[in-house]
Amino acid sequence: MGQLRDRLGGDPFWTRDEVLGHGFDFRPMWWKRRVPSETWTSSLSDLPDAKRGRQYRHITRGDLLTATNNRPDDIGRLLVGCYAWGTGDLGFLVGRRAQVFVKNSPDAITNKLAKALAVLRGTGPVDAYEVLARGNECHTPYLGPSFYTKLLYAADARPEAEAGRALILDQFVAIALKEVEGWDLPEQGPWDRDQYQRWLDFAHNHARNESTEDAPVRPDAVEAAMFRKGRAIYRKRRAAGG
């Protein structure tokens, strides 16, 4: 079928700096007024001011990949960061997405996610993905795969903000996998462990295959390219009334 970059069109893979700089503006107060633990949201106000002003801050992938996650409160801060980054300036979505913090106690969230991250470090991201899925030991109500894969991605980061094995799988990535690659999977999830495993293999294999000595491709650059392609397909559908 040719190279992935040909199927995506143009030169879709970001450089390391572009990946780490991939960010969004948001207002910390959106999350502070909904997350009951102040320690989980305090660092949001330490992020740089957004160019737009008006109390907006700017959060990037690099912020997530360099966040510490060794202590109990770090897990909550990292989860809040994932939600702030993944929601960006779409303030109208915050109320619905913050239900994970409103409907679960900080201790319950911490205990379940600490177990999942221990699995991540012990036997890898696919097993961690599975224990976080609905009906399993570490499932947290209102925390779905689009956001718990963000948490796994951030928590699995290597030194110098290098991506680990875990990557994000969300609606837009799924749309691209279905429309560009012909995968049979639901666009909005849930996705089973085999589909997550297949996605990780796909992204890491293509990162290696698309890399050159002068232009290495990160696996999260493959994920970002699939995300952008899926989002473009989604927007085109919406514009056409689909």
mmCIF file with all atom_site columns, N, CA, C and O in Angstrom, residues 91-127:
data_model
loop_
_atom_site.group_PDB
_atom_site.id
_atom_site.type_symbol
_atom_site.label_atom_id
_atom_site.label_alt_id
_atom_site.label_comp_id
_atom_site.label_asym_id
_atom_site.label_entity_id
_atom_site.label_seq_id
_atom_site.pdbx_PDB_ins_code
_atom_site.Cartn_x
_atom_site.Cartn_y
_atom_site.Cartn_z
_atom_site.occupancy
_atom_site.B_iso_or_equiv
_atom_site.pdbx_formal_charge
_atom_site.auth_seq_id
_atom_site.auth_comp_id
_atom_site.auth_asym_id
_atom_site.auth_atom_id
_atom_site.pdbx_PDB_model_num
ATOM 1   N N  . GLY A 1 91  ? -14.236 25.274 26.237 1.00 0.00 ? 91  GLY A N  1
ATOM 2   C CA . GLY A 1 91  ? -14.782 25.375 27.577 1.00 0.00 ? 91  GLY A CA 1
ATOM 3   C C  . GLY A 1 91  ? -16.139 24.716 27.751 1.00 0.00 ? 91  GLY A C  1
ATOM 4   O O  . GLY A 1 91  ? -16.468 24.241 28.844 1.00 0.00 ? 91  GLY A O  1
ATOM 5   N N  . PHE A 1 92  ? -16.926 24.652 26.685 1.00 0.00 ? 92  PHE A N  1
ATOM 6   C CA . PHE A 1 92  ? -18.255 24.056 26.792 1.00 0.00 ? 92  PHE A CA 1
ATOM 7   C C  . PHE A 1 92  ? -18.198 22.556 27.079 1.00 0.00 ? 92  PHE A C  1
ATOM 8   O O  . PHE A 1 92  ? -19.195 21.966 27.492 1.00 0.00 ? 92  PHE A O  1
ATOM 9   N N  . LEU A 1 93  ? -17.023 21.934 26.881 1.00 0.00 ? 93  LEU A N  1
ATOM 10  C CA . LEU A 1 93  ? -16.881 20.506 27.155 1.00 0.00 ? 93  LEU A CA 1
ATOM 11  C C  . LEU A 1 93  ? -16.412 20.209 28.573 1.00 0.00 ? 93  LEU A C  1
ATOM 12  O O  . LEU A 1 93  ? -16.462 19.060 29.008 1.00 0.00 ? 93  LEU A O  1
ATOM 13  N N  . VAL A 1 94  ? -15.960 21.228 29.279 1.00 0.00 ? 94  VAL A N  1
ATOM 14  C CA . VAL A 1 94  ? -15.329 20.988 30.568 1.00 0.00 ? 94  VAL A CA 1
ATOM 15  C C  . VAL A 1 94  ? -16.299 20.373 31.569 1.00 0.00 ? 94  VAL A C  1
ATOM 16  O O  . VAL A 1 94  ? -15.953 19.433 32.293 1.00 0.00 ? 94  VAL A O  1
ATOM 17  N N  . GLY A 1 95  ? -17.526 20.879 31.627 1.00 0.00 ? 95  GLY A N  1
ATOM 18  C CA . GLY A 1 95  ? -18.486 20.356 32.587 1.00 0.00 ? 95  GLY A CA 1
ATOM 19  C C  . GLY A 1 95  ? -18.703 18.863 32.447 1.00 0.00 ? 95  GLY A C  1
ATOM 20  O O  . GLY A 1 95  ? -18.726 18.127 33.439 1.00 0.00 ? 95  GLY A O  1
ATOM 21  N N  . ARG A 1 96  ? -18.843 18.394 31.214 1.00 0.00 ? 96  ARG A N  1
ATOM 22  C CA . ARG A 1 96  ? -19.060 16.959 30.997 1.00 0.00 ? 96  ARG A CA 1
ATOM 23  C C  . ARG A 1 96  ? -17.801 16.157 31.280 1.00 0.00 ? 96  ARG A C  1
ATOM 24  O O  . ARG A 1 96  ? -17.857 15.114 31.929 1.00 0.00 ? 96  ARG A O  1
ATOM 25  N N  . ARG A 1 97  ? -16.675 16.648 30.815 1.00 0.00 ? 97  ARG A N  1
ATOM 26  C CA . ARG A 1 97  ? -15.436 15.886 31.001 1.00 0.00 ? 97  ARG A CA 1
ATOM 27  C C  . ARG A 1 97  ? -14.968 15.881 32.445 1.00 0.00 ? 97  ARG A C  1
ATOM 28  O O  . ARG A 1 97  ? -14.295 14.941 32.886 1.00 0.00 ? 97  ARG A O  1
ATOM 29  N N  . ALA A 1 98  ? -15.314 16.900 33.204 1.00 0.00 ? 98  ALA A N  1
ATOM 30  C CA . ALA A 1 98  ? -14.889 16.968 34.602 1.00 0.00 ? 98  ALA A CA 1
ATOM 31  C C  . ALA A 1 98  ? -15.692 16.055 35.504 1.00 0.00 ? 98  ALA A C  1
ATOM 32  O O  . ALA A 1 98  ? -15.401 15.972 36.713 1.00 0.00 ? 98  ALA A O  1
ATOM 33  N N  . GLN A 1 99  ? -16.670 15.341 34.956 1.00 0.00 ? 99  GLN A N  1
ATOM 34  C CA . GLN A 1 99  ? -17.476 14.436 35.788 1.00 0.00 ? 99  GLN A CA 1
ATOM 35  C C  . GLN A 1 99  ? -16.611 13.389 36.477 1.00 0.00 ? 99  GLN A C  1
ATOM 36  O O  . GLN A 1 99  ? -16.950 12.909 37.563 1.00 0.00 ? 99  GLN A O  1
ATOM 37  N N  . VAL A 1 100 ? -15.502 13.008 35.860 1.00 0.00 ? 100 VAL A N  1
ATOM 38  C CA . VAL A 1 100 ? -14.620 12.033 36.498 1.00 0.00 ? 100 VAL A CA 1
ATOM 39  C C  . VAL A 1 100 ? -14.129 12.552 37.842 1.00 0.00 ? 100 VAL A C  1
ATOM 40  O O  . VAL A 1 100 ? -13.944 11.769 38.795 1.00 0.00 ? 100 VAL A O  1
ATOM 41  N N  . PHE A 1 101 ? -13.935 13.852 37.966 1.00 0.00 ? 101 PHE A N  1
ATOM 42  C CA . PHE A 1 101 ? -13.473 14.442 39.217 1.00 0.00 ? 101 PHE A CA 1
ATOM 43  C C  . PHE A 1 101 ? -14.629 14.741 40.166 1.00 0.00 ? 101 PHE A C  1
ATOM 44  O O  . PHE A 1 101 ? -14.457 14.692 41.382 1.00 0.00 ? 101 PHE A O  1
ATOM 45  N N  . VAL A 1 102 ? -15.786 15.042 39.615 1.00 0.00 ? 102 VAL A N  1
ATOM 46  C CA . VAL A 1 102 ? -16.956 15.381 40.428 1.00 0.00 ? 102 VAL A CA 1
ATOM 47  C C  . VAL A 1 102 ? -17.589 14.135 41.041 1.00 0.00 ? 102 VAL A C  1
ATOM 48  O O  . VAL A 1 102 ? -18.011 14.137 42.204 1.00 0.00 ? 102 VAL A O  1
ATOM 49  N N  . LYS A 1 103 ? -17.630 13.051 40.285 1.00 0.00 ? 103 LYS A N  1
ATOM 50  C CA . LYS A 1 103 ? -18.358 11.853 40.702 1.00 0.00 ? 103 LYS A CA 1
ATOM 51  C C  . LYS A 1 103 ? -17.477 10.791 41.368 1.00 0.00 ? 103 LYS A C  1
ATOM 52  O O  . LYS A 1 103 ? -17.981 9.761  41.802 1.00 0.00 ? 103 LYS A O  1
ATOM 53  N N  . ASN A 1 104 ? -16.178 11.015 41.424 1.00 0.00 ? 104 ASN A N  1
ATOM 54  C CA . ASN A 1 104 ? -15.265 10.088 42.090 1.00 0.00 ? 104 ASN A CA 1
ATOM 55  C C  . ASN A 1 104 ? -14.425 10.858 43.104 1.00 0.00 ? 104 ASN A C  1
ATOM 56  O O  . ASN A 1 104 ? -14.009 11.985 42.844 1.00 0.00 ? 104 ASN A O  1
ATOM 57  N N  . SER A 1 105 ? -14.165 10.259 44.250 1.00 0.00 ? 105 SER A N  1
ATOM 58  C CA . SER A 1 105 ? -13.334 10.932 45.251 1.00 0.00 ? 105 SER A CA 1
ATOM 59  C C  . SER A 1 105 ? -11.872 10.916 44.821 1.00 0.00 ? 105 SER A C  1
ATOM 60  O O  . SER A 1 105 ? -11.437 10.016 44.077 1.00 0.00 ? 105 SER A O  1
ATOM 61  N N  . PRO A 1 106 ? -11.082 11.889 45.275 1.00 0.00 ? 106 PRO A N  1
ATOM 62  C CA . PRO A 1 106 ? -9.651  11.872 44.952 1.00 0.00 ? 106 PRO A CA 1
ATOM 63  C C  . PRO A 1 106 ? -8.967  10.572 45.360 1.00 0.00 ? 106 PRO A C  1
ATOM 64  O O  . PRO A 1 106 ? -8.116  10.062 44.628 1.00 0.00 ? 106 PRO A O  1
ATOM 65  N N  . ASP A 1 107 ? -9.340  10.021 46.515 1.00 0.00 ? 107 ASP A N  1
ATOM 66  C CA . ASP A 1 107 ? -8.715  8.769  46.961 1.00 0.00 ? 107 ASP A CA 1
ATOM 67  C C  . ASP A 1 107 ? -9.060  7.619  46.027 1.00 0.00 ? 107 ASP A C  1
ATOM 68  O O  . ASP A 1 107 ? -8.198  6.788  45.712 1.00 0.00 ? 107 ASP A O  1
ATOM 69  N N  . ALA A 1 108 ? -10.321 7.552  45.588 1.00 0.00 ? 108 ALA A N  1
ATOM 70  C CA . ALA A 1 108 ? -10.727 6.468  44.691 1.00 0.00 ? 108 ALA A CA 1
ATOM 71  C C  . ALA A 1 108 ? -9.984  6.562  43.361 1.00 0.00 ? 108 ALA A C  1
ATOM 72  O O  . ALA A 1 108 ? -9.516  5.550  42.822 1.00 0.00 ? 108 ALA A O  1
ATOM 73  N N  . ILE A 1 109 ? -9.875  7.778  42.829 1.00 0.00 ? 109 ILE A N  1
ATOM 74  C CA . ILE A 1 109 ? -9.147  7.978  41.576 1.00 0.00 ? 109 ILE A CA 1
ATOM 75  C C  . ILE A 1 109 ? -7.685  7.574  41.746 1.00 0.00 ? 109 ILE A C  1
ATOM 76  O O  . ILE A 1 109 ? -7.127  6.822  40.939 1.00 0.00 ? 109 ILE A O  1
ATOM 77  N N  . THR A 1 110 ? -7.067  8.064  42.809 1.00 0.00 ? 110 THR A N  1
ATOM 78  C CA . THR A 1 110 ? -5.651  7.791  43.034 1.00 0.00 ? 110 THR A CA 1
ATOM 79  C C  . THR A 1 110 ? -5.386  6.305  43.192 1.00 0.00 ? 110 THR A C  1
ATOM 80  O O  . THR A 1 110 ? -4.441  5.757  42.599 1.00 0.00 ? 110 THR A O  1
ATOM 81  N N  . ASN A 1 111 ? -6.213  5.631  43.992 1.00 0.00 ? 111 ASN A N  1
ATOM 82  C CA . ASN A 1 111 ? -5.990  4.205  44.247 1.00 0.00 ? 111 ASN A CA 1
ATOM 83  C C  . ASN A 1 111 ? -6.091  3.385  42.965 1.00 0.00 ? 111 ASN A C  1
ATOM 84  O O  . ASN A 1 111 ? -5.260  2.503  42.709 1.00 0.00 ? 111 ASN A O  1
ATOM 85  N N  . LYS A 1 112 ? -7.100  3.653  42.166 1.00 0.00 ? 112 LYS A N  1
ATOM 86  C CA . LYS A 1 112 ? -7.275  2.880  40.937 1.00 0.00 ? 112 LYS A CA 1
ATOM 87  C C  . LYS A 1 112 ? -6.187  3.186  39.911 1.00 0.00 ? 112 LYS A C  1
ATOM 88  O O  . LYS A 1 112 ? -5.638  2.271  39.284 1.00 0.00 ? 112 LYS A O  1
ATOM 89  N N  . LEU A 1 113 ? -5.875  4.449  39.756 1.00 0.00 ? 113 LEU A N  1
ATOM 90  C CA . LEU A 1 113 ? -4.883  4.805  38.745 1.00 0.00 ? 113 LEU A CA 1
ATOM 91  C C  . LEU A 1 113 ? -3.473  4.405  39.169 1.00 0.00 ? 113 LEU A C  1
ATOM 92  O O  . LEU A 1 113 ? -2.647  4.060  38.322 1.00 0.00 ? 113 LEU A O  1
ATOM 93  N N  . ALA A 1 114 ? -3.197  4.414  40.477 1.00 0.00 ? 114 ALA A N  1
ATOM 94  C CA . ALA A 1 114 ? -1.893  3.950  40.950 1.00 0.00 ? 114 ALA A CA 1
ATOM 95  C C  . ALA A 1 114 ? -1.705  2.470  40.614 1.00 0.00 ? 114 ALA A C  1
ATOM 96  O O  . ALA A 1 114 ? -0.619  2.051  40.200 1.00 0.00 ? 114 ALA A O  1
ATOM 97  N N  . LYS A 1 115 ? -2.760  1.674  40.761 1.00 0.00 ? 115 LYS A N  1
ATOM 98  C CA . LYS A 1 115 ? -2.684  0.259  40.399 1.00 0.00 ? 115 LYS A CA 1
ATOM 99  C C  . LYS A 1 115 ? -2.458  0.096  38.900 1.00 0.00 ? 115 LYS A C  1
ATOM 100 O O  . LYS A 1 115 ? -1.658  -0.736 38.462 1.00 0.00 ? 115 LYS A O  1
ATOM 101 N N  . ALA A 1 116 ? -3.163  0.904  38.111 1.00 0.00 ? 116 ALA A N  1
ATOM 102 C CA . ALA A 1 116 ? -3.010  0.809  36.651 1.00 0.00 ? 116 ALA A CA 1
ATOM 103 C C  . ALA A 1 116 ? -1.605  1.200  36.217 1.00 0.00 ? 116 ALA A C  1
ATOM 104 O O  . ALA A 1 116 ? -1.024  0.561  35.322 1.00 0.00 ? 116 ALA A O  1
ATOM 105 N N  . LEU A 1 117 ? -1.040  2.228  36.833 1.00 0.00 ? 117 LEU A N  1
ATOM 106 C CA . LEU A 1 117 ? 0.306   2.649  36.459 1.00 0.00 ? 117 LEU A CA 1
ATOM 107 C C  . LEU A 1 117 ? 1.351   1.645  36.925 1.00 0.00 ? 117 LEU A C  1
ATOM 108 O O  . LEU A 1 117 ? 2.408   1.502  36.296 1.00 0.00 ? 117 LEU A O  1
ATOM 109 N N  . ALA A 1 118 ? 1.065   0.927  38.011 1.00 0.00 ? 118 ALA A N  1
ATOM 110 C CA . ALA A 1 118 ? 1.965   -0.158 38.415 1.00 0.00 ? 118 ALA A CA 1
ATOM 111 C C  . ALA A 1 118 ? 1.947   -1.269 37.370 1.00 0.00 ? 118 ALA A C  1
ATOM 112 O O  . ALA A 1 118 ? 2.990   -1.865 37.063 1.00 0.00 ? 118 ALA A O  1
ATOM 113 N N  . VAL A 1 119 ? 0.781   -1.546 36.810 1.00 0.00 ? 119 VAL A N  1
ATOM 114 C CA . VAL A 1 119 ? 0.689   -2.524 35.727 1.00 0.00 ? 119 VAL A CA 1
ATOM 115 C C  . VAL A 1 119 ? 1.449   -2.025 34.502 1.00 0.00 ? 119 VAL A C  1
ATOM 116 O O  . VAL A 1 119 ? 2.176   -2.782 33.848 1.00 0.00 ? 119 VAL A O  1
ATOM 117 N N  . LEU A 1 120 ? 1.292   -0.750 34.184 1.00 0.00 ? 120 LEU A N  1
ATOM 118 C CA . LEU A 1 120 ? 2.015   -0.157 33.059 1.00 0.00 ? 120 LEU A CA 1
ATOM 119 C C  . LEU A 1 120 ? 3.516   -0.390 33.197 1.00 0.00 ? 120 LEU A C  1
ATOM 120 O O  . LEU A 1 120 ? 4.183   -0.797 32.237 1.00 0.00 ? 120 LEU A O  1
ATOM 121 N N  . ARG A 1 121 ? 4.042   -0.140 34.381 1.00 0.00 ? 121 ARG A N  1
ATOM 122 C CA . ARG A 1 121 ? 5.482   -0.281 34.592 1.00 0.00 ? 121 ARG A CA 1
ATOM 123 C C  . ARG A 1 121 ? 5.902   -1.741 34.706 1.00 0.00 ? 121 ARG A C  1
ATOM 124 O O  . ARG A 1 121 ? 7.056   -2.081 34.432 1.00 0.00 ? 121 ARG A O  1
ATOM 125 N N  . GLY A 1 122 ? 4.952   -2.589 35.098 1.00 0.00 ? 122 GLY A N  1
ATOM 126 C CA . GLY A 1 122 ? 5.299   -3.987 35.288 1.00 0.00 ? 122 GLY A CA 1
ATOM 127 C C  . GLY A 1 122 ? 5.194   -4.824 34.028 1.00 0.00 ? 122 GLY A C  1
ATOM 128 O O  . GLY A 1 122 ? 6.148   -5.511 33.644 1.00 0.00 ? 122 GLY A O  1
ATOM 129 N N  . THR A 1 123 ? 4.048   -4.768 33.371 1.00 0.00 ? 123 THR A N  1
ATOM 130 C CA . THR A 1 123 ? 3.826   -5.640 32.207 1.00 0.00 ? 123 THR A CA 1
ATOM 131 C C  . THR A 1 123 ? 3.443   -4.895 30.949 1.00 0.00 ? 123 THR A C  1
ATOM 132 O O  . THR A 1 123 ? 3.190   -5.519 29.921 1.00 0.00 ? 123 THR A O  1
ATOM 133 N N  . GLY A 1 124 ? 3.399   -3.562 31.001 1.00 0.00 ? 124 GLY A N  1
ATOM 134 C CA . GLY A 1 124 ? 3.248   -2.796 29.776 1.00 0.00 ? 124 GLY A CA 1
ATOM 135 C C  . GLY A 1 124 ? 1.903   -2.154 29.557 1.00 0.00 ? 124 GLY A C  1
ATOM 136 O O  . GLY A 1 124 ? 0.938   -2.383 30.301 1.00 0.00 ? 124 GLY A O  1
ATOM 137 N N  . PRO A 1 125 ? 1.806   -1.328 28.514 1.00 0.00 ? 125 PRO A N  1
ATOM 138 C CA . PRO A 1 125 ? 0.617   -0.503 28.297 1.00 0.00 ? 125 PRO A CA 1
ATOM 139 C C  . PRO A 1 125 ? -0.638  -1.265 27.918 1.00 0.00 ? 125 PRO A C  1
ATOM 140 O O  . PRO A 1 125 ? -1.738  -0.815 28.238 1.00 0.00 ? 125 PRO A O  1
ATOM 141 N N  . VAL A 1 126 ? -0.511  -2.390 27.246 1.00 0.00 ? 126 VAL A N  1
ATOM 142 C CA . VAL A 1 126 ? -1.723  -3.102 26.838 1.00 0.00 ? 126 VAL A CA 1
ATOM 143 C C  . VAL A 1 126 ? -2.421  -3.695 28.061 1.00 0.00 ? 126 VAL A C  1
ATOM 144 O O  . VAL A 1 126 ? -3.649  -3.621 28.182 1.00 0.00 ? 126 VAL A O  1
ATOM 145 N N  . ASP A 1 127 ? -1.661  -4.264 28.982 1.00 0.00 ? 127 ASP A N  1
ATOM 146 C CA . ASP A 1 127 ? -2.264  -4.773 30.220 1.00 0.00 ? 127 ASP A CA 1
ATOM 147 C C  . ASP A 1 127 ? -2.840  -3.627 31.047 1.00 0.00 ? 127 ASP A C  1
ATOM 148 O O  . ASP A 1 127 ? -3.919  -3.768 31.648 1.00 0.00 ? 127 ASP A O  1
#
